[in-house]
């Protein structure tokens, strides 16, 4: 049983955090497009970012800030323009954004982190952004999580938010998070952004290690379309306002906090995959029997990312051969005779051999699940075993529909 519970409040559920989201005029739609996350005191900061060699200015800015300083007070997020592939002027815009917010909050610029999302190759509309900074600061609220979550989305159909609480030293400790992402999702930490707040006190090195491991078990295990973004950013702040004793070393308390951090990240990651552009369902792939967890995760992610598997699920076609083929090309060695494939409750293949199965029932399982009717869930479960090893891994994706092509064919026009 989990040592935490889900609570209300999103990114402002932890003590000492405020958030806001306003319309700055960055998006042509006129929707909210500027978000601010603020800690009432210095917070330990950690980050995981895209591994792409083509990166947005905000990614390089945050990397430099976190290398030089392990604390922060504020995160400014703009939607509408990715500020990637914008040359030196994009870097200047990133610096000016941080400096303008710092001035409005009476903070040193080093206390500000930034993130951007939107169309690659477009600079931030700086006049609009700077004009809106006083308004977003004024709008800061301890109940502002929903407004911030709404201000960071682009092609998302829904906002993504969660908060959880555990007990350490007889006191509540909370972690909250918001995320955005719907297309260009195949993180190697795409336009995927996620922000996490926590009111525990954690040493900088341990907090960074926790976040990296949580990312590997969540955001780095989701895929929508196989495209890694220029802007992928996961930033986490821990401000110590729960007043619990500091966690400085690995141990039971660190494990408990990391387990909740991972649960928050997995919740948000699955929400991103579920909201994939044009998607009708979430796909959850569980792989067991691998030589280690890393191998199992690799196979799971390959299956979840297979265009053929995704298209078959959209068409409600229980074509298990596509699952088997994806497992075989994942780059993990296993014996074909050990392969086992199950779709929901229906076993399709065992000991590397096809089994007779009720094809109409398997197709109905896919159809009902994609409509959210099967056991009231929209999650297609694929279970694969590749041997008898201890490795277990999971990955999440979504089906591939006609609408995905339509959305992306018309994205900038």
XYZ file of C-alpha atoms in Angstrom:
413
model
C 0.000 0.000 0.000
C 1.321 3.457 -0.898
C 2.654 5.688 1.885
C 0.961 8.729 0.363
C -2.472 9.968 -0.627
C -3.703 12.193 -3.438
C -4.894 15.615 -2.286
C -6.223 18.805 -3.872
C -4.187 21.877 -4.675
C -1.808 20.916 -7.463
C 1.463 22.794 -7.496
C 0.403 25.087 -4.653
C -0.570 22.270 -2.274
C 2.906 22.244 -0.643
C 3.357 24.970 1.964
C 4.984 28.207 0.910
C 4.174 28.091 -2.809
C 2.024 30.376 -4.935
C 1.197 30.340 -8.632
C -0.592 32.355 -11.282
C -1.530 32.300 -14.941
C -2.583 35.263 -17.099
C -3.242 36.271 -20.696
C -0.168 38.086 -21.993
C -1.068 38.124 -25.688
C 1.600 35.616 -26.669
C -0.881 33.163 -28.222
C -3.013 34.274 -31.168
C -5.972 32.500 -29.565
C -6.081 34.927 -26.662
C -5.892 32.065 -24.163
C -3.812 32.270 -20.962
C -0.143 32.027 -21.921
C 2.081 33.229 -19.072
C 2.502 31.283 -15.826
C 4.460 31.957 -12.648
C 5.404 29.547 -9.860
C 6.791 31.221 -6.732
C 8.275 30.029 -3.440
C 7.950 32.285 -0.394
C 11.526 31.411 0.544
C 14.641 30.033 -1.120
C 14.042 26.521 -2.440
C 16.480 23.805 -3.435
C 16.195 23.513 -7.218
C 16.806 20.546 -9.495
C 16.217 20.019 -13.175
C 16.226 17.450 -15.947
C 16.280 18.716 -19.524
C 16.214 17.602 -23.144
C 19.302 15.829 -24.446
C 18.721 17.271 -27.928
C 21.656 19.160 -29.441
C 19.095 21.657 -30.753
C 17.885 23.333 -27.577
C 15.782 26.321 -26.631
C 17.446 29.249 -24.904
C 15.480 28.545 -21.725
C 17.061 25.082 -21.440
C 20.618 26.420 -21.653
C 19.715 29.257 -19.290
C 18.329 26.892 -16.632
C 21.240 24.484 -16.970
C 23.710 27.313 -16.376
C 21.737 28.677 -13.447
C 21.466 25.281 -11.753
C 25.149 24.549 -12.251
C 26.054 27.831 -10.577
C 23.346 27.935 -7.909
C 21.249 25.126 -6.406
C 18.423 27.328 -5.166
C 15.642 29.341 -6.811
C 12.506 31.264 -5.908
C 10.512 31.539 -9.131
C 9.806 29.854 -12.460
C 8.402 31.930 -15.337
C 6.773 29.958 -18.171
C 5.581 31.353 -21.486
C 3.460 29.524 -24.062
C 3.146 30.442 -27.715
C 6.785 30.715 -28.737
C 9.410 28.051 -28.043
C 12.323 30.502 -28.390
C 14.338 27.634 -29.899
C 16.552 28.078 -32.977
C 16.371 31.847 -32.485
C 20.108 32.553 -32.290
C 21.755 35.046 -29.989
C 18.646 37.212 -29.802
C 16.748 34.298 -28.306
C 19.385 34.084 -25.567
C 19.074 37.830 -24.957
C 15.293 37.432 -24.699
C 15.702 34.650 -22.140
C 17.975 36.821 -19.997
C 15.620 39.796 -20.256
C 12.651 37.641 -19.249
C 14.413 36.477 -16.090
C 15.681 39.953 -15.258
C 12.270 41.541 -15.727
C 10.613 39.029 -13.407
C 13.409 39.334 -10.851
C 12.953 43.090 -10.769
C 9.192 42.736 -10.290
C 9.724 40.307 -7.405
C 12.709 42.191 -5.916
C 14.882 39.114 -6.372
C 18.328 38.613 -7.870
C 18.064 37.259 -11.439
C 19.877 34.122 -10.293
C 16.762 33.168 -8.319
C 14.622 32.962 -11.453
C 14.274 29.949 -13.768
C 12.410 30.084 -17.072
C 10.710 27.760 -19.543
C 9.099 28.249 -22.954
C 6.803 26.244 -25.202
C 5.279 26.849 -28.605
C 6.434 27.066 -32.191
C 10.131 26.376 -32.821
C 11.926 29.239 -34.561
C 9.780 31.960 -33.025
C 11.128 34.417 -30.466
C 9.127 35.345 -27.410
C 6.941 38.400 -27.948
C 8.970 40.395 -25.457
C 6.856 43.563 -25.385
C 3.772 41.567 -24.456
C 5.638 39.372 -21.973
C 7.279 42.252 -20.115
C 4.014 44.185 -20.012
C 2.279 41.176 -18.444
C 4.874 40.466 -15.748
C 3.394 42.927 -13.202
C -0.012 41.329 -13.730
C 1.188 37.770 -13.284
C 3.060 38.785 -10.114
C -0.048 40.510 -8.776
C -2.112 37.422 -9.565
C 0.063 35.118 -7.440
C -2.101 33.068 -5.114
C -1.779 30.019 -2.847
C -4.694 28.628 -4.877
C -3.271 29.555 -8.276
C -2.245 26.101 -9.475
C -5.141 25.663 -11.911
C -4.496 29.047 -13.505
C -0.808 28.232 -13.971
C -1.602 24.808 -15.417
C -3.953 26.405 -17.958
C -1.375 29.008 -18.990
C 1.352 26.541 -20.031
C -0.598 24.366 -22.482
C -0.486 24.519 -26.288
C -2.217 21.735 -28.247
C -3.224 20.010 -24.997
C -6.920 19.288 -24.663
C -6.778 19.197 -20.856
C -4.555 20.540 -18.099
C -2.383 18.155 -16.069
C -2.109 18.588 -12.322
C -1.712 16.496 -9.178
C -0.708 16.742 -5.520
C 0.169 14.084 -2.960
C 0.854 13.997 0.769
C 2.836 11.702 3.056
C 3.782 11.817 6.734
C 7.372 12.261 7.903
C 8.191 12.796 11.584
C 4.456 13.039 12.299
C 4.122 16.029 9.983
C 2.558 16.233 6.509
C 4.933 16.600 3.571
C 3.487 17.450 0.187
C 4.547 17.322 -3.444
C 2.547 18.998 -6.214
C 3.011 19.193 -9.938
C 1.705 20.498 -13.235
C 2.709 19.521 -16.760
C 1.955 20.217 -20.388
C 2.447 18.129 -23.479
C 0.412 16.520 -26.227
C 2.603 16.243 -29.316
C 6.357 16.001 -29.940
C 6.506 13.623 -26.979
C 9.391 11.183 -26.733
C 11.455 12.732 -23.953
C 15.096 12.149 -23.361
C 15.436 14.149 -20.313
C 8.620 16.577 -26.431
C 7.360 20.133 -26.223
C 6.903 18.764 -22.760
C 7.217 20.835 -19.615
C 6.710 19.707 -16.018
C 7.101 21.567 -12.748
C 7.148 20.056 -9.274
C 7.034 21.679 -5.839
C 7.784 20.110 -2.464
C 7.802 21.451 1.091
C 10.405 19.028 2.476
C 14.016 19.983 3.159
C 16.336 17.941 0.952
C 20.029 18.326 0.208
C 20.723 19.624 -3.320
C 22.607 16.559 -4.531
C 20.008 14.146 -3.162
C 17.113 16.177 -4.631
C 18.758 16.170 -8.059
C 19.396 12.417 -7.853
C 15.802 11.786 -6.814
C 14.465 13.851 -9.694
C 16.677 12.122 -12.251
C 15.546 8.688 -11.112
C 11.896 9.781 -11.003
C 12.207 11.142 -14.564
C 13.687 7.874 -15.784
C 10.685 6.006 -14.368
C 8.083 8.427 -15.713
C 8.674 11.116 -18.332
C 11.471 9.162 -19.994
C 9.084 6.225 -20.366
C 6.333 7.972 -22.318
C 5.981 8.443 -26.043
C 3.329 9.904 -28.316
C 5.021 10.269 -31.677
C 8.732 9.491 -31.319
C 9.800 13.143 -31.566
C 11.993 14.626 -28.854
C 11.548 18.355 -28.318
C 13.972 21.251 -28.139
C 12.365 22.461 -24.900
C 11.816 19.429 -22.624
C 12.204 20.620 -19.043
C 11.387 19.093 -15.659
C 12.123 21.495 -12.803
C 11.545 20.750 -9.123
C 11.700 23.084 -6.109
C 11.875 21.961 -2.453
C 11.533 24.811 0.060
C 11.490 23.083 3.476
C 8.320 24.839 4.658
C 6.915 21.597 6.108
C 9.472 22.140 8.889
C 10.431 18.476 8.963
C 14.065 17.491 9.629
C 16.334 17.784 6.615
C 16.841 14.715 4.457
C 20.521 14.690 3.567
C 21.343 11.024 2.927
C 19.859 7.943 1.340
C 17.649 5.976 3.717
C 14.060 5.177 4.633
C 12.889 8.805 4.672
C 14.594 9.573 1.374
C 13.058 6.443 -0.134
C 9.590 7.467 1.061
C 9.925 10.957 -0.386
C 11.357 9.669 -3.668
C 8.540 7.136 -4.003
C 5.998 9.958 -3.747
C 8.010 12.132 -6.150
C 8.033 9.245 -8.629
C 4.288 8.749 -8.197
C 3.672 12.452 -8.928
C 5.878 12.306 -12.029
C 4.235 9.098 -13.264
C 0.770 10.575 -12.804
C 1.722 13.615 -14.868
C 3.578 11.551 -17.461
C 0.594 9.278 -18.018
C -1.649 12.328 -18.264
C 0.594 13.657 -21.046
C 0.507 10.349 -22.927
C -3.264 10.035 -22.462
C -3.704 13.504 -23.980
C -1.524 12.716 -27.003
C -2.575 14.585 -30.118
C -5.542 12.797 -31.660
C -5.395 9.968 -29.103
C -8.407 7.957 -27.977
C -6.714 5.907 -25.239
C -3.668 5.443 -23.050
C -1.439 2.441 -23.713
C 0.380 0.886 -20.755
C 3.074 -1.653 -21.626
C 4.464 -3.836 -18.833
C 7.508 -5.998 -19.559
C 8.833 -8.646 -17.186
C 11.455 -11.378 -17.218
C 14.282 -9.174 -18.488
C 17.848 -9.393 -17.193
C 17.395 -6.041 -15.410
C 14.969 -3.144 -15.099
C 16.758 -1.046 -17.716
C 16.336 -3.779 -20.331
C 12.664 -4.190 -19.451
C 12.111 -0.425 -19.731
C 13.796 -0.393 -23.133
C 11.546 -3.117 -24.502
C 8.435 -1.489 -23.008
C 9.246 1.893 -24.513
C 9.935 0.374 -27.934
C 6.537 -1.331 -27.965
C 4.713 1.778 -26.715
C 6.420 3.835 -29.407
C 5.767 1.514 -32.340
C 3.670 3.280 -34.961
C 2.338 -0.081 -36.123
C 1.262 -1.079 -32.612
C -0.322 2.329 -32.041
C -2.185 2.229 -35.368
C -3.460 -1.298 -34.685
C -4.845 -0.223 -31.330
C -6.597 2.750 -32.913
C -8.142 0.338 -35.434
C -9.104 -2.096 -32.634
C -7.005 -4.774 -34.357
C -5.432 -7.304 -31.909
C -2.395 -7.735 -34.161
C -0.029 -9.231 -31.598
C 2.636 -9.787 -34.281
C 3.378 -6.059 -34.210
C 3.946 -6.241 -30.448
C 6.266 -9.214 -30.836
C 8.172 -7.524 -33.647
C 8.664 -4.348 -31.607
C 9.960 -6.361 -28.660
C 12.392 -8.149 -30.934
C 13.919 -4.949 -32.347
C 14.262 -3.180 -28.993
C 17.971 -3.957 -28.761
C 17.571 -6.304 -25.808
C 18.715 -9.921 -26.155
C 16.245 -12.657 -25.256
C 15.184 -16.056 -26.535
C 12.234 -16.019 -28.894
C 10.870 -19.158 -27.223
C 10.502 -17.168 -23.981
C 8.244 -14.523 -25.478
C 4.764 -14.150 -24.010
C 2.218 -11.506 -25.103
C -1.074 -10.638 -23.426
C -3.598 -7.957 -24.369
C -5.753 -7.023 -21.412
C -7.173 -10.313 -20.126
C -6.504 -12.193 -23.363
C -3.361 -14.295 -23.815
C -2.206 -14.109 -27.444
C 1.227 -15.765 -27.479
C 3.181 -18.014 -25.151
C 6.575 -19.735 -25.361
C 7.142 -17.919 -28.632
C 4.121 -19.605 -30.208
C 0.776 -18.141 -31.312
C -2.279 -19.225 -29.360
C -5.836 -19.650 -30.525
C -7.814 -16.735 -29.101
C -11.180 -15.075 -29.495
C -10.314 -12.362 -32.018
C -13.729 -10.612 -31.851
C -13.421 -10.486 -28.046
C -9.907 -9.031 -28.282
C -11.090 -6.429 -30.767
C -14.030 -5.597 -28.502
C -11.607 -5.146 -25.584
C -9.697 -2.541 -27.593
C -12.834 -0.780 -28.776
C -14.417 -0.672 -25.336
C -11.192 0.493 -23.713
C -10.646 3.272 -26.239
C -14.184 4.427 -25.469
C -13.549 4.196 -21.734
C -16.171 1.477 -21.311
C -14.030 -1.536 -20.361
C -13.966 -1.612 -16.546
C -14.483 2.171 -16.831
C -10.900 2.733 -17.970
C -9.320 4.141 -21.122
C -6.048 2.247 -20.609
C -5.092 -0.531 -23.023
C -2.908 -2.973 -21.083
C -0.179 -4.858 -22.944
C 1.785 -7.392 -20.901
C 4.949 -8.946 -22.320
C 7.371 -11.410 -20.763
C 10.756 -12.129 -22.330
C 12.268 -14.621 -19.898
C 12.715 -15.412 -16.217
C 14.960 -12.550 -15.168
C 14.186 -10.060 -12.372
C 13.819 -7.031 -14.649
C 10.425 -5.329 -14.817
C 9.604 -2.108 -16.652
C 6.705 0.010 -17.816
C 6.126 2.558 -20.552
C 3.120 4.592 -21.607
C 1.913 5.824 -24.961
C -1.273 6.356 -26.924
C -2.880 5.185 -30.121
C -2.148 6.796 -33.498
C -5.236 8.258 -35.133
C -6.095 10.164 -38.308
C -6.402 13.306 -36.212
C -2.707 13.226 -35.295
C -1.783 13.817 -38.922
C -4.435 16.518 -39.296
C -3.309 18.386 -36.187
C 0.347 18.382 -37.194
C -0.254 19.016 -40.870
C -1.927 22.283 -39.945
C 0.081 23.237 -36.821
C 1.704 26.456 -38.055
C -0.902 27.393 -40.656
